[in-house]
Every structure is written in structure tokens, then in C-alpha cells.
């Protein structure tokens, strides 16, 4: 049996006195509210799989970036994509490959932040935006830092 909790809220509306609204919450969200834990990450940054590597993508808004940053320890490789004056962009294509393993990740429409759970090692990162491709050697592991790619405006 799938249990849901009902949350009742009183809303103040300009045209009427108090109105009561109800919504159904998932058990996970209800438990998070009850325990003061942070809510689950929004669907836009849900973990995804690509050729064997887990990743999350998003970060267009401040709240998304905050949620992604809270998960940083789980993803040893973070890529930040921007253009021109530093404005965030979404890549047309992102590919991470290395050595004998071939393409570890080959995805489209990701960014502006992409965090990848890649095994420790050296990789080649290829990112395409508006027909232009940048390639960079990157390392994943405990000591890896952020990779910032900026495309000309």
C-alpha cells in the first residue's frame, strides 16, 4: 500500500477570507518536512546514467546549484559551462572518454553544471556548443577540481 500524507495549508486570498488548500505529499517529502531534512533534489537534477557513468545536470537557477553543490561529494568530476561574459549555457553534446574504456558518457543537452560519478582516472572531455567543440584532458578522483569551459560569445 502506497501511503501519502496530506498537508493542509491556509492561504490568504485577496478576494476572499481564508481558503484551505490540500495537497498530497510523497512519504519521502513528508518525512523530510517532519525531520527538518533538506527536500529531495528537484527532477531537473535527478541522477541519470549514460554509458555506465552516473551524472546530474542542471544549475540554471540558484536553488538548483545549491542542491547540486550539496551532492558534490558523490560526484568527483564537476564541469561548469559558460559563454561570452560568463553566462551559463547548455551544451549541445558532452562526451567523456578515456583509454580502453571508450565513451564513459555521451549525452546531449546538458549543463550548465554537469557532475559526473566517474571512476578515478584520466579522461578526454569533449563539449560541443553551437557547432564549436572544445577538448580537454581531465582527471577524476578525490583530488580533482572543477573544469570550467567557456565558449566564445
XYZ file of N, CA and C in Angstrom:
459
model
N 0.843 -1.179 0.000
C 0.000 0.000 0.000
C 0.889 1.243 0.000
N 0.629 2.164 -0.894
C 1.413 3.388 -1.013
C 0.780 4.459 -0.130
N 1.444 4.795 0.956
C 0.900 5.791 1.886
C 1.357 7.181 1.482
N 0.443 8.123 1.502
C 0.764 9.523 1.261
C 0.242 10.325 2.440
N 0.905 11.392 2.725
C 0.491 12.285 3.802
C -0.252 13.460 3.188
N -1.216 13.978 3.890
C -1.952 15.139 3.409
C -1.493 16.353 4.184
N -1.179 17.400 3.453
C -0.691 18.644 4.016
C -1.779 19.688 3.806
N -2.250 20.314 4.867
C -3.293 21.330 4.778
C -2.682 22.679 5.077
N -2.967 23.636 4.213
C -2.419 24.978 4.401
C -3.532 26.003 4.255
N -3.469 27.020 5.045
C -4.416 28.121 4.928
C -3.774 29.194 4.062
N -4.464 29.613 3.032
C -3.955 30.617 2.116
C -4.786 31.878 2.237
N -4.138 32.997 2.231
C -4.840 34.270 2.289
C -5.004 34.769 0.863
N -6.219 34.880 0.408
C -6.501 35.346 -0.936
C -7.121 36.732 -0.855
N -6.793 37.581 -1.808
C -7.245 38.967 -1.786
C -8.765 39.084 -1.873
N -9.411 38.231 -2.660
C -10.840 38.374 -2.885
C -11.695 37.665 -1.840
N -11.094 36.846 -1.000
C -11.912 36.102 -0.044
C -11.184 36.005 1.284
N -11.928 35.626 2.331
C -11.222 35.369 3.587
C -10.350 34.121 3.416
N -10.077 33.423 4.450
C -9.176 32.261 4.408
C -9.730 31.156 3.518
N -8.860 30.568 2.743
C -9.198 29.417 1.926
C -8.263 28.289 2.332
N -8.788 27.102 2.454
C -7.965 25.962 2.843
C -7.649 25.140 1.602
N -6.375 24.822 1.418
C -5.953 24.001 0.284
C -5.273 22.745 0.809
N -5.479 21.650 0.115
C -4.831 20.406 0.494
C -4.008 19.903 -0.676
N -2.880 19.269 -0.378
C -2.063 18.626 -1.391
C -1.533 17.324 -0.820
N -1.284 16.380 -1.669
C -0.753 15.090 -1.231
C 0.750 15.094 -1.417
N 1.465 14.732 -0.373
C 2.922 14.685 -0.399
C 3.387 13.237 -0.448
N 4.516 13.021 -1.094
C 5.095 11.684 -1.080
C 5.576 11.379 0.329
N 5.691 10.115 0.691
C 6.180 9.772 2.026
C 7.580 10.336 2.292
N 8.434 10.367 1.257
C 9.793 10.890 1.426
C 9.780 12.381 1.759
N 8.946 13.147 1.052
C 8.876 14.580 1.300
C 8.243 14.859 2.656
N 7.222 14.098 3.014
C 6.596 14.268 4.323
C 7.595 13.987 5.433
N 8.403 12.920 5.270
C 9.422 12.587 6.270
C 10.487 13.679 6.350
N 10.861 14.249 5.194
C 11.860 15.320 5.183
C 11.337 16.547 5.910
N 10.064 16.893 5.696
C 9.464 18.042 6.380
C 9.430 17.782 7.881
N 9.009 16.583 8.266
C 8.901 16.243 9.689
C 10.258 16.254 10.389
N 11.317 15.898 9.672
C 12.637 15.804 10.302
C 13.499 17.044 10.079
N 12.969 18.047 9.390
C 13.718 19.255 9.030
C 14.891 18.961 8.105
N 14.868 17.814 7.428
C 15.915 17.463 6.471
C 15.671 18.234 5.180
N 16.724 18.441 4.378
C 16.503 19.116 3.101
C 15.638 18.253 2.201
N 14.783 18.862 1.381
C 13.926 18.087 0.492
C 14.756 17.392 -0.579
N 14.185 16.378 -1.234
C 14.915 15.720 -2.299
C 15.212 16.695 -3.432
N 16.253 16.405 -4.193
C 16.637 17.271 -5.303
C 15.512 17.318 -6.330
N 15.318 18.476 -6.981
C 14.285 18.577 -7.991
C 14.549 17.632 -9.158
N 13.502 17.280 -9.891
C 13.623 16.333 -11.002
C 14.617 16.811 -12.051
N 14.787 18.116 -12.196
C 15.683 18.630 -13.219
C 17.136 18.256 -12.960
N 17.469 17.871 -11.725
C 18.839 17.449 -11.456
C 18.889 16.022 -10.919
N 17.919 15.226 -11.302
C 17.930 13.830 -10.882
C 19.105 13.100 -11.505
N 19.595 12.100 -10.800
C 20.716 11.333 -11.288
C 20.296 10.548 -12.527
N 21.183 10.555 -13.502
C 20.929 9.846 -14.751
C 22.114 8.934 -15.041
N 21.942 8.003 -15.958
C 23.005 7.090 -16.372
C 23.315 7.349 -17.835
N 24.586 7.241 -18.180
C 24.993 7.371 -19.570
C 26.213 6.513 -19.816
N 26.048 5.428 -20.552
C 27.156 4.515 -20.883
C 27.920 4.057 -19.652
N 27.264 3.887 -18.537
C 27.927 3.361 -17.352
C 28.321 4.396 -16.319
N 28.250 5.665 -16.630
C 28.595 6.710 -15.663
C 27.327 7.388 -15.172
N 27.234 7.596 -13.878
C 26.104 8.342 -13.324
C 26.457 9.826 -13.361
N 25.456 10.663 -13.614
C 25.698 12.104 -13.655
C 24.420 12.851 -13.309
N 24.612 14.112 -12.922
C 23.498 15.027 -12.773
C 23.816 16.272 -13.582
N 22.784 16.908 -14.072
C 22.950 18.091 -14.906
C 21.891 19.105 -14.511
N 22.262 20.361 -14.492
C 21.325 21.429 -14.151
C 22.091 22.644 -13.683
N 21.488 23.393 -12.809
C 22.169 24.545 -12.237
C 21.829 25.875 -12.860
N 20.751 25.943 -13.612
C 20.380 27.216 -14.222
C 19.953 28.240 -13.173
N 19.385 27.774 -12.086
C 18.942 28.676 -11.024
C 19.740 28.483 -9.752
N 19.654 29.456 -8.874
C 20.393 29.421 -7.615
C 20.028 28.209 -6.772
N 18.749 27.891 -6.682
C 18.314 26.750 -5.875
C 18.845 25.437 -6.433
N 18.816 25.285 -7.755
C 19.370 24.076 -8.373
C 20.858 23.946 -8.086
N 21.592 25.046 -8.199
C 23.036 24.996 -7.921
C 23.288 24.633 -6.463
N 22.474 25.160 -5.557
C 22.620 24.834 -4.137
C 22.364 23.337 -3.911
N 21.321 22.793 -4.539
C 21.027 21.368 -4.417
C 22.140 20.512 -5.007
N 22.668 20.931 -6.141
C 23.755 20.171 -6.760
C 25.006 20.232 -5.900
N 25.313 21.405 -5.376
C 26.505 21.556 -4.536
C 26.425 20.654 -3.306
N 25.216 20.431 -2.792
C 25.065 19.579 -1.620
C 25.375 18.119 -1.935
N 25.387 17.764 -3.198
C 25.681 16.397 -3.616
C 27.095 16.243 -4.178
N 27.901 17.271 -4.071
C 29.234 17.297 -4.692
C 30.107 16.114 -4.302
N 30.052 15.663 -3.064
C 30.921 14.579 -2.598
C 30.667 13.279 -3.358
N 29.489 13.115 -3.913
C 29.154 11.892 -4.641
C 29.639 11.909 -6.085
N 30.084 13.064 -6.576
C 30.458 13.222 -7.975
C 31.853 13.855 -8.074
N 32.883 13.045 -8.335
C 34.252 13.562 -8.310
C 34.604 14.522 -9.444
N 33.795 14.610 -10.475
C 34.113 15.486 -11.596
C 32.965 16.465 -11.817
N 33.275 17.768 -11.761
C 32.265 18.817 -11.968
C 32.695 19.686 -13.135
N 31.784 19.877 -14.078
C 32.049 20.689 -15.265
C 31.074 21.858 -15.260
N 31.609 23.059 -15.440
C 30.790 24.276 -15.490
C 30.929 24.860 -16.893
N 29.799 25.086 -17.555
C 29.782 25.560 -18.936
C 29.276 26.996 -19.016
N 30.029 27.827 -19.717
C 29.619 29.226 -19.868
C 30.050 29.738 -21.239
N 29.596 30.951 -21.557
C 29.931 31.594 -22.835
C 30.180 33.069 -22.606
N 30.744 33.702 -23.624
C 30.913 35.149 -23.661
C 31.332 35.808 -22.365
N 30.398 36.462 -21.711
C 30.657 37.216 -20.490
C 30.502 36.369 -19.223
N 30.447 35.052 -19.385
C 30.320 34.177 -18.232
C 28.922 33.654 -18.007
N 27.987 33.968 -18.919
C 26.628 33.470 -18.762
C 26.618 31.948 -18.952
N 25.819 31.275 -18.151
C 25.718 29.822 -18.221
C 25.086 29.381 -19.542
N 25.516 28.206 -20.020
C 24.976 27.640 -21.258
C 24.626 26.164 -21.060
N 23.849 25.642 -21.989
C 23.554 24.216 -22.056
C 24.258 23.691 -23.297
N 25.111 22.686 -23.108
C 25.882 22.128 -24.218
C 24.984 21.317 -25.141
N 25.304 21.360 -26.419
C 24.594 20.530 -27.385
C 24.963 19.062 -27.168
N 26.239 18.823 -26.847
C 26.716 17.459 -26.642
C 27.906 17.471 -25.690
N 27.970 16.461 -24.835
C 29.101 16.289 -23.925
C 29.515 14.826 -23.994
N 30.814 14.612 -24.160
C 31.343 13.250 -24.249
C 32.567 13.148 -23.351
N 32.608 12.115 -22.530
C 33.741 11.833 -21.658
C 34.224 10.436 -22.015
N 35.478 10.337 -22.437
C 36.011 9.024 -22.794
C 37.463 8.928 -22.369
N 37.906 7.700 -22.231
C 39.289 7.515 -21.810
C 39.791 6.110 -22.017
N 41.011 6.043 -22.531
C 41.730 4.783 -22.649
C 40.922 3.648 -23.215
N 41.048 2.510 -22.567
C 40.412 1.282 -23.035
C 38.912 1.265 -22.790
N 38.444 2.123 -21.892
C 37.029 2.096 -21.537
C 36.131 2.702 -22.610
N 36.689 3.451 -23.555
C 35.880 4.094 -24.583
C 35.050 5.213 -23.993
N 33.876 5.440 -24.587
C 32.996 6.522 -24.120
C 32.333 6.122 -22.814
N 32.650 6.870 -21.782
C 32.047 6.641 -20.473
C 30.718 7.386 -20.382
N 30.652 8.518 -21.070
C 29.447 9.341 -21.059
C 29.338 10.016 -22.418
N 28.163 9.951 -23.021
C 27.912 10.573 -24.314
C 26.466 11.050 -24.286
N 26.264 12.340 -23.953
C 24.925 12.860 -23.714
C 24.706 14.185 -24.435
N 23.455 14.556 -24.600
C 23.092 15.809 -25.265
C 22.303 16.688 -24.312
N 22.342 17.991 -24.589
C 21.556 18.983 -23.850
C 21.784 18.909 -22.348
N 23.020 19.132 -21.925
C 23.369 19.112 -20.507
C 24.028 20.422 -20.109
N 23.920 20.747 -18.834
C 24.558 21.932 -18.306
C 23.525 22.834 -17.665
N 23.957 23.946 -17.157
C 25.309 24.491 -17.210
C 26.298 23.812 -16.249
N 25.786 23.118 -15.245
C 26.654 22.316 -14.387
C 26.412 20.856 -14.735
N 27.485 20.105 -14.860
C 27.387 18.668 -15.056
C 28.336 18.039 -14.041
N 27.795 17.182 -13.197
C 28.609 16.499 -12.195
C 28.551 15.008 -12.494
N 29.746 14.380 -12.595
C 29.849 13.007 -13.070
C 30.504 12.132 -12.014
N 29.913 10.982 -11.795
C 30.474 9.972 -10.903
C 31.321 9.038 -11.762
N 32.515 9.478 -12.083
C 33.433 8.702 -12.926
C 34.488 8.038 -12.047
N 34.886 6.828 -12.400
C 35.974 6.199 -11.648
C 37.246 7.052 -11.733
N 38.066 6.983 -10.703
C 39.322 7.747 -10.704
C 40.116 7.399 -11.957
N 40.651 8.426 -12.592
C 41.447 8.207 -13.799
C 41.528 9.444 -14.658
N 42.176 9.297 -15.814
C 42.333 10.385 -16.777
C 41.387 10.170 -17.946
N 40.788 11.277 -18.394
C 39.788 11.207 -19.457
C 39.984 12.363 -20.426
N 39.352 12.224 -21.593
C 39.237 13.333 -22.531
C 37.788 13.790 -22.498
N 37.605 15.076 -22.294
C 36.283 15.692 -22.268
C 36.094 16.453 -23.563
N 34.986 16.208 -24.252
C 34.637 16.942 -25.463
C 33.257 17.554 -25.259
N 33.185 18.861 -25.429
C 31.903 19.557 -25.269
C 31.651 20.373 -26.528
N 30.444 20.228 -27.088
C 30.064 20.963 -28.289
C 28.931 21.921 -27.952
N 29.120 23.177 -28.393
C 28.108 24.215 -28.192
C 28.069 25.069 -29.452
N 26.907 25.198 -30.055
C 26.696 25.982 -31.273
C 27.730 25.657 -32.348
N 27.950 24.358 -32.561
C 28.847 23.905 -33.619
C 30.329 23.962 -33.300
N 30.695 24.474 -32.149
C 32.110 24.545 -31.761
C 32.384 23.508 -30.680
N 33.496 22.776 -30.823
C 33.849 21.733 -29.868
C 35.141 22.095 -29.159
N 35.131 21.932 -27.853
C 36.352 22.090 -27.048
C 36.705 20.728 -26.473
N 38.019 20.433 -26.487
C 38.523 19.192 -25.904
C 39.491 19.533 -24.791
N 39.414 18.754 -23.736
C 40.301 18.992 -22.607
C 40.595 17.670 -21.913
N 41.827 17.507 -21.472
C 42.179 16.359 -20.641
C 41.761 16.674 -19.218
N 41.078 15.728 -18.582
C 40.598 15.931 -17.212
C 40.909 14.693 -16.381
N 40.951 14.892 -15.081
C 41.153 13.789 -14.150
C 39.969 13.731 -13.204
N 39.572 12.515 -12.898
C 38.521 12.303 -11.908
C 39.145 11.587 -10.724
N 38.695 11.906 -9.558
C 39.209 11.299 -8.339
C 39.051 12.256 -7.184
N 39.551 11.877 -6.035
C 39.390 12.702 -4.839
C 40.032 14.074 -4.964
N 41.127 14.186 -5.698
C 41.828 15.466 -5.800
C 41.407 16.269 -7.028
N 40.419 15.789 -7.773
C 40.058 16.518 -8.992
C 39.300 17.795 -8.641
N 39.535 18.795 -9.438
C 38.855 20.070 -9.226
C 37.764 20.267 -10.250
N 37.220 21.459 -10.289
C 36.188 21.790 -11.256
C 36.826 22.056 -12.605
N 36.100 21.724 -13.652
C 36.515 22.031 -15.025
C 35.594 23.123 -15.524
N 36.159 24.267 -15.864
C 35.368 25.394 -16.371
C 35.654 25.559 -17.851
N 34.633 25.396 -18.674
C 34.762 25.581 -20.111
C 33.969 26.813 -20.517
N 34.645 27.754 -21.163
C 33.967 28.956 -21.640
C 34.079 29.013 -23.151
N 32.928 29.137 -23.811
C 32.880 29.233 -25.250
C 32.812 30.698 -25.630
N 33.467 31.089 -26.723
C 33.415 32.486 -27.164
C 31.976 32.914 -27.431
N 31.682 34.176 -27.117
C 30.330 34.721 -27.313
C 30.061 34.927 -28.709
